[in-house]
């Protein structure tokens, strides 16, 4: 993706998020230079990989295959291993109309995917077989706002604003905005996107960036190069 495209997506996403009254944390609006100047005090942001995250899954077709994310909080893997402490994470995301987040599952992370507003959120789901692959025959049992739902393999669950689903590790899922753009909340277990996404197809999790203008804000995938 070109940096100019990423900057434009950030501007559009910021407007969309604010239109629902959702306010991002202050560091969202710190310039790259301010992030660098404040490097000593932002270790918690850098190490937890909080912030802007825009991906085309390395395929160069963001409108059809992509996701906007902003990680607002993310706990510690050591706490999760110990079974107490900051074991949770939160993101705000946008799936645009018919923009696919491709079929994947997680090994560690359980996640509540919440329609926070806008259009309908469509989620296609499968269960895992014993080897962790998609089971084309098993039903999918998930909790939706406290109610148990049973879906056929590959069935699509439709969530209206206010509705949510709890996905457990091993639940394969693919999702998109149905009929328009959707603001999505994610409340989950501590999350490491570098290691905990198993995709059905051989694709990446992060975009490759062509620097054709200065970044408006850094993406989490920029932190290593820009902030060390
Ligand atoms: Fe997921």
mmCIF file of C-alpha atoms and ligand atoms in Angstrom:
data_model
loop_
_atom_site.group_PDB
_atom_site.id
_atom_site.type_symbol
_atom_site.label_atom_id
_atom_site.label_comp_id
_atom_site.label_asym_id
_atom_site.label_seq_id
_atom_site.Cartn_x
_atom_site.Cartn_y
_atom_site.Cartn_z
ATOM 1 C CA UNK A 1 0.000 0.000 0.000
ATOM 2 C CA UNK A 2 1.136 3.551 -0.635
ATOM 3 C CA UNK A 3 1.608 5.703 2.475
ATOM 4 C CA UNK A 4 -0.690 8.304 0.902
ATOM 5 C CA UNK A 5 -3.461 5.673 0.769
ATOM 6 C CA UNK A 6 -2.848 4.746 4.418
ATOM 7 C CA UNK A 7 -3.014 8.418 5.446
ATOM 8 C CA UNK A 8 -6.327 8.801 3.588
ATOM 9 C CA UNK A 9 -7.755 5.655 5.243
ATOM 10 C CA UNK A 10 -6.751 7.038 8.660
ATOM 11 C CA UNK A 11 -8.529 10.353 7.946
ATOM 12 C CA UNK A 12 -11.688 8.574 6.729
ATOM 13 C CA UNK A 13 -11.650 6.122 9.660
ATOM 14 C CA UNK A 14 -11.188 8.907 12.202
ATOM 15 C CA UNK A 15 -14.251 10.738 10.824
ATOM 16 C CA UNK A 16 -16.307 7.507 10.785
ATOM 17 C CA UNK A 17 -15.333 6.569 14.357
ATOM 18 C CA UNK A 18 -16.074 10.055 15.699
ATOM 19 C CA UNK A 19 -19.481 10.054 13.990
ATOM 20 C CA UNK A 20 -20.555 7.397 16.544
ATOM 21 C CA UNK A 21 -19.281 9.426 19.514
ATOM 22 C CA UNK A 22 -16.359 7.046 20.069
ATOM 23 C CA UNK A 23 -13.228 8.953 21.098
ATOM 24 C CA UNK A 24 -9.749 7.520 20.516
ATOM 25 C CA UNK A 25 -7.048 7.955 23.191
ATOM 26 C CA UNK A 26 -4.736 11.015 23.049
ATOM 27 C CA UNK A 27 -1.697 9.220 21.575
ATOM 28 C CA UNK A 28 -3.758 8.456 18.447
ATOM 29 C CA UNK A 29 -3.091 12.021 17.311
ATOM 30 C CA UNK A 30 0.614 12.287 18.104
ATOM 31 C CA UNK A 31 2.753 12.890 15.020
ATOM 32 C CA UNK A 32 5.678 10.563 14.237
ATOM 33 C CA UNK A 33 8.034 13.311 15.485
ATOM 34 C CA UNK A 34 6.126 13.579 18.785
ATOM 35 C CA UNK A 35 6.203 9.794 19.211
ATOM 36 C CA UNK A 36 9.975 9.894 18.711
ATOM 37 C CA UNK A 37 10.432 12.856 21.087
ATOM 38 C CA UNK A 38 8.390 11.057 23.763
ATOM 39 C CA UNK A 39 10.008 7.652 23.163
ATOM 40 C CA UNK A 40 11.094 7.319 26.806
ATOM 41 C CA UNK A 41 7.512 7.555 28.141
ATOM 42 C CA UNK A 42 5.709 5.446 25.530
ATOM 43 C CA UNK A 43 7.239 2.020 26.099
ATOM 44 C CA UNK A 44 3.771 0.808 27.185
ATOM 45 C CA UNK A 45 2.329 1.872 23.811
ATOM 46 C CA UNK A 46 5.182 0.432 21.762
ATOM 47 C CA UNK A 47 5.537 -2.910 23.544
ATOM 48 C CA UNK A 48 1.781 -3.579 23.653
ATOM 49 C CA UNK A 49 1.535 -2.439 20.006
ATOM 50 C CA UNK A 50 -1.274 0.036 20.722
ATOM 51 C CA UNK A 51 -2.421 2.300 17.906
ATOM 52 C CA UNK A 52 -3.246 2.450 14.226
ATOM 53 C CA UNK A 53 -3.196 -0.763 12.208
ATOM 54 C CA UNK A 54 -4.312 -0.868 8.592
ATOM 55 C CA UNK A 55 -3.939 -3.998 6.563
ATOM 56 C CA UNK A 56 -4.538 -5.237 3.045
ATOM 57 C CA UNK A 57 -3.146 -8.628 4.123
ATOM 58 C CA UNK A 58 -0.246 -7.932 1.744
ATOM 59 C CA UNK A 59 -2.486 -8.349 -1.320
ATOM 60 C CA UNK A 60 -2.705 -4.726 -2.550
ATOM 61 C CA UNK A 61 -6.513 -4.632 -2.845
ATOM 62 C CA UNK A 62 -7.671 -2.847 0.327
ATOM 63 C CA UNK A 63 -11.204 -2.083 -0.929
ATOM 64 C CA UNK A 64 -11.980 -5.787 -1.329
ATOM 65 C CA UNK A 65 -9.592 -7.442 1.135
ATOM 66 C CA UNK A 66 -8.638 -5.373 4.139
ATOM 67 C CA UNK A 67 -9.384 -4.107 7.613
ATOM 68 C CA UNK A 68 -8.930 -0.935 9.634
ATOM 69 C CA UNK A 69 -7.997 -1.473 13.294
ATOM 70 C CA UNK A 70 -6.947 0.648 16.243
ATOM 71 C CA UNK A 71 -5.726 -1.202 19.341
ATOM 72 C CA UNK A 72 -6.749 0.798 22.410
ATOM 73 C CA UNK A 73 -5.423 -1.602 25.058
ATOM 74 C CA UNK A 74 -3.521 -4.872 25.197
ATOM 75 C CA UNK A 75 -2.377 -6.823 28.248
ATOM 76 C CA UNK A 76 0.672 -8.938 28.933
ATOM 77 C CA UNK A 77 1.314 -12.474 27.682
ATOM 78 C CA UNK A 78 3.097 -13.211 31.005
ATOM 79 C CA UNK A 79 -0.093 -12.318 32.910
ATOM 80 C CA UNK A 80 -2.128 -14.624 30.687
ATOM 81 C CA UNK A 81 0.355 -17.457 31.248
ATOM 82 C CA UNK A 82 0.172 -16.830 35.008
ATOM 83 C CA UNK A 83 -3.624 -16.671 34.959
ATOM 84 C CA UNK A 84 -4.006 -13.283 36.647
ATOM 85 C CA UNK A 85 -3.492 -9.636 35.855
ATOM 86 C CA UNK A 86 -3.923 -7.833 32.537
ATOM 87 C CA UNK A 87 -5.149 -10.682 30.352
ATOM 88 C CA UNK A 88 -7.379 -8.560 28.102
ATOM 89 C CA UNK A 89 -7.258 -6.389 24.990
ATOM 90 C CA UNK A 90 -9.575 -4.029 23.112
ATOM 91 C CA UNK A 91 -9.707 -2.806 19.523
ATOM 92 C CA UNK A 92 -11.969 -0.645 17.441
ATOM 93 C CA UNK A 93 -12.197 -1.691 13.799
ATOM 94 C CA UNK A 94 -13.980 -0.835 10.557
ATOM 95 C CA UNK A 95 -15.079 -3.293 7.906
ATOM 96 C CA UNK A 96 -16.233 -1.449 4.836
ATOM 97 C CA UNK A 97 -19.071 -2.549 2.572
ATOM 98 C CA UNK A 98 -18.153 -5.988 1.154
ATOM 99 C CA UNK A 99 -14.550 -5.569 2.361
ATOM 100 C CA UNK A 100 -13.421 -9.037 3.399
ATOM 101 C CA UNK A 101 -11.317 -9.939 6.404
ATOM 102 C CA UNK A 102 -10.191 -13.368 5.212
ATOM 103 C CA UNK A 103 -10.916 -16.733 6.850
ATOM 104 C CA UNK A 104 -8.712 -17.265 9.915
ATOM 105 C CA UNK A 105 -8.610 -18.613 13.437
ATOM 106 C CA UNK A 106 -6.631 -17.877 16.570
ATOM 107 C CA UNK A 107 -4.627 -20.200 18.797
ATOM 108 C CA UNK A 108 -4.628 -18.163 22.008
ATOM 109 C CA UNK A 109 -7.152 -15.386 21.586
ATOM 110 C CA UNK A 110 -10.848 -15.571 22.399
ATOM 111 C CA UNK A 111 -12.613 -12.501 21.001
ATOM 112 C CA UNK A 112 -15.966 -10.843 21.270
ATOM 113 C CA UNK A 113 -16.749 -9.206 17.945
ATOM 114 C CA UNK A 114 -19.302 -6.441 18.490
ATOM 115 C CA UNK A 115 -21.284 -4.432 15.975
ATOM 116 C CA UNK A 116 -20.887 -0.921 17.430
ATOM 117 C CA UNK A 117 -22.876 0.807 14.684
ATOM 118 C CA UNK A 118 -23.436 1.362 11.003
ATOM 119 C CA UNK A 119 -24.493 -1.445 8.674
ATOM 120 C CA UNK A 120 -24.839 -5.189 9.330
ATOM 121 C CA UNK A 121 -21.737 -7.231 10.163
ATOM 122 C CA UNK A 122 -21.620 -10.586 8.341
ATOM 123 C CA UNK A 123 -19.429 -13.371 9.794
ATOM 124 C CA UNK A 124 -18.972 -16.698 7.994
ATOM 125 C CA UNK A 125 -17.859 -19.464 10.341
ATOM 126 C CA UNK A 126 -16.536 -23.015 10.515
ATOM 127 C CA UNK A 127 -15.326 -25.229 13.345
ATOM 128 C CA UNK A 128 -11.841 -26.807 13.447
ATOM 129 C CA UNK A 129 -11.125 -30.486 12.962
ATOM 130 C CA UNK A 130 -8.673 -32.331 15.250
ATOM 131 C CA UNK A 131 -5.717 -30.948 13.245
ATOM 132 C CA UNK A 132 -7.001 -27.361 13.435
ATOM 133 C CA UNK A 133 -8.117 -27.227 9.795
ATOM 134 C CA UNK A 134 -11.573 -26.127 8.659
ATOM 135 C CA UNK A 135 -14.083 -28.872 9.355
ATOM 136 C CA UNK A 136 -16.504 -28.735 6.397
ATOM 137 C CA UNK A 137 -19.108 -30.824 8.206
ATOM 138 C CA UNK A 138 -19.160 -29.802 11.858
ATOM 139 C CA UNK A 139 -21.722 -27.371 13.193
ATOM 140 C CA UNK A 140 -20.540 -24.148 14.823
ATOM 141 C CA UNK A 141 -21.705 -23.385 18.345
ATOM 142 C CA UNK A 142 -21.156 -19.802 19.525
ATOM 143 C CA UNK A 143 -22.523 -17.447 22.146
ATOM 144 C CA UNK A 144 -24.292 -14.311 20.970
ATOM 145 C CA UNK A 145 -24.957 -11.865 23.797
ATOM 146 C CA UNK A 146 -25.525 -14.699 26.242
ATOM 147 C CA UNK A 147 -27.560 -16.905 23.909
ATOM 148 C CA UNK A 148 -26.220 -20.125 22.383
ATOM 149 C CA UNK A 149 -26.440 -20.204 18.595
ATOM 150 C CA UNK A 150 -25.932 -23.273 16.432
ATOM 151 C CA UNK A 151 -24.895 -22.665 12.825
ATOM 152 C CA UNK A 152 -24.266 -25.013 9.950
ATOM 153 C CA UNK A 153 -20.699 -25.225 8.570
ATOM 154 C CA UNK A 154 -19.954 -22.086 6.542
ATOM 155 C CA UNK A 155 -23.181 -20.429 7.606
ATOM 156 C CA UNK A 156 -23.117 -16.646 7.843
ATOM 157 C CA UNK A 157 -24.093 -14.957 11.101
ATOM 158 C CA UNK A 158 -25.503 -11.446 10.692
ATOM 159 C CA UNK A 159 -25.017 -8.976 13.548
ATOM 160 C CA UNK A 160 -27.008 -5.746 13.717
ATOM 161 C CA UNK A 161 -25.759 -2.721 15.681
ATOM 162 C CA UNK A 162 -25.556 -3.678 19.368
ATOM 163 C CA UNK A 163 -25.210 -7.411 18.715
ATOM 164 C CA UNK A 164 -22.059 -9.454 19.334
ATOM 165 C CA UNK A 165 -20.605 -12.939 19.106
ATOM 166 C CA UNK A 166 -17.952 -14.662 21.215
ATOM 167 C CA UNK A 167 -15.396 -16.526 19.088
ATOM 168 C CA UNK A 168 -13.205 -19.074 20.849
ATOM 169 C CA UNK A 169 -9.772 -20.278 19.687
ATOM 170 C CA UNK A 170 -10.392 -22.720 16.831
ATOM 171 C CA UNK A 171 -13.519 -20.936 15.532
ATOM 172 C CA UNK A 172 -12.682 -20.126 11.905
ATOM 173 C CA UNK A 173 -14.144 -16.787 10.815
ATOM 174 C CA UNK A 174 -14.287 -14.422 7.842
ATOM 175 C CA UNK A 175 -16.229 -11.153 8.011
ATOM 176 C CA UNK A 176 -17.330 -8.085 6.064
ATOM 177 C CA UNK A 177 -19.729 -5.139 6.121
ATOM 178 C CA UNK A 178 -23.083 -6.112 4.631
ATOM 179 C CA UNK A 179 -24.968 -3.243 2.995
ATOM 180 C CA UNK A 180 -22.538 -0.564 4.201
ATOM 181 C CA UNK A 181 -19.582 0.189 6.487
ATOM 182 C CA UNK A 182 -19.571 -1.154 10.068
ATOM 183 C CA UNK A 183 -17.888 0.077 13.240
ATOM 184 C CA UNK A 184 -16.709 -3.043 15.078
ATOM 185 C CA UNK A 185 -15.571 -3.429 18.666
ATOM 186 C CA UNK A 186 -13.292 -6.242 19.710
ATOM 187 C CA UNK A 187 -12.850 -7.278 23.345
ATOM 188 C CA UNK A 188 -10.434 -10.169 23.620
ATOM 189 C CA UNK A 189 -7.714 -12.065 25.382
ATOM 190 C CA UNK A 190 -4.230 -10.516 25.239
ATOM 191 C CA UNK A 191 -3.351 -10.373 21.595
ATOM 192 C CA UNK A 192 -0.184 -10.791 19.517
ATOM 193 C CA UNK A 193 -1.073 -10.255 15.863
ATOM 194 C CA UNK A 194 2.443 -11.247 14.789
ATOM 195 C CA UNK A 195 1.916 -14.844 15.899
ATOM 196 C CA UNK A 196 -1.757 -15.590 16.603
ATOM 197 C CA UNK A 197 -3.459 -15.425 13.199
ATOM 198 C CA UNK A 198 -3.747 -18.683 11.255
ATOM 199 C CA UNK A 199 -5.110 -17.928 7.782
ATOM 200 C CA UNK A 200 -6.782 -20.427 5.478
ATOM 201 C CA UNK A 201 -4.936 -18.967 2.473
ATOM 202 C CA UNK A 202 -1.214 -18.164 2.428
ATOM 203 C CA UNK A 203 -1.437 -14.440 3.124
ATOM 204 C CA UNK A 204 0.247 -11.956 5.425
ATOM 205 C CA UNK A 205 -1.229 -10.041 8.345
ATOM 206 C CA UNK A 206 0.405 -6.680 7.653
ATOM 207 C CA UNK A 207 0.638 -4.378 4.630
ATOM 208 C CA UNK A 208 3.827 -3.674 2.726
ATOM 209 C CA UNK A 209 4.211 0.100 2.509
ATOM 210 C CA UNK A 210 5.532 2.239 -0.325
ATOM 211 C CA UNK A 211 6.655 5.591 1.097
ATOM 212 C CA UNK A 212 5.263 8.206 -1.320
ATOM 213 C CA UNK A 213 4.583 10.851 1.378
ATOM 214 C CA UNK A 214 5.212 11.366 5.103
ATOM 215 C CA UNK A 215 3.096 9.304 7.525
ATOM 216 C CA UNK A 216 0.275 11.238 9.190
ATOM 217 C CA UNK A 217 0.549 8.872 12.177
ATOM 218 C CA UNK A 218 2.651 5.747 12.688
ATOM 219 C CA UNK A 219 1.091 2.305 12.310
ATOM 220 C CA UNK A 220 1.969 -0.320 14.912
ATOM 221 C CA UNK A 221 3.902 -2.069 12.146
ATOM 222 C CA UNK A 222 6.048 1.124 11.819
ATOM 223 C CA UNK A 223 7.134 1.174 15.460
ATOM 224 C CA UNK A 224 10.184 -1.031 15.093
ATOM 225 C CA UNK A 225 11.666 1.017 12.229
ATOM 226 C CA UNK A 226 10.686 4.448 13.596
ATOM 227 C CA UNK A 227 10.905 4.011 17.349
ATOM 228 C CA UNK A 228 13.372 1.156 17.816
HETATM 229 FE FE1 LIG B 1 -10.165 -12.901 14.458
#
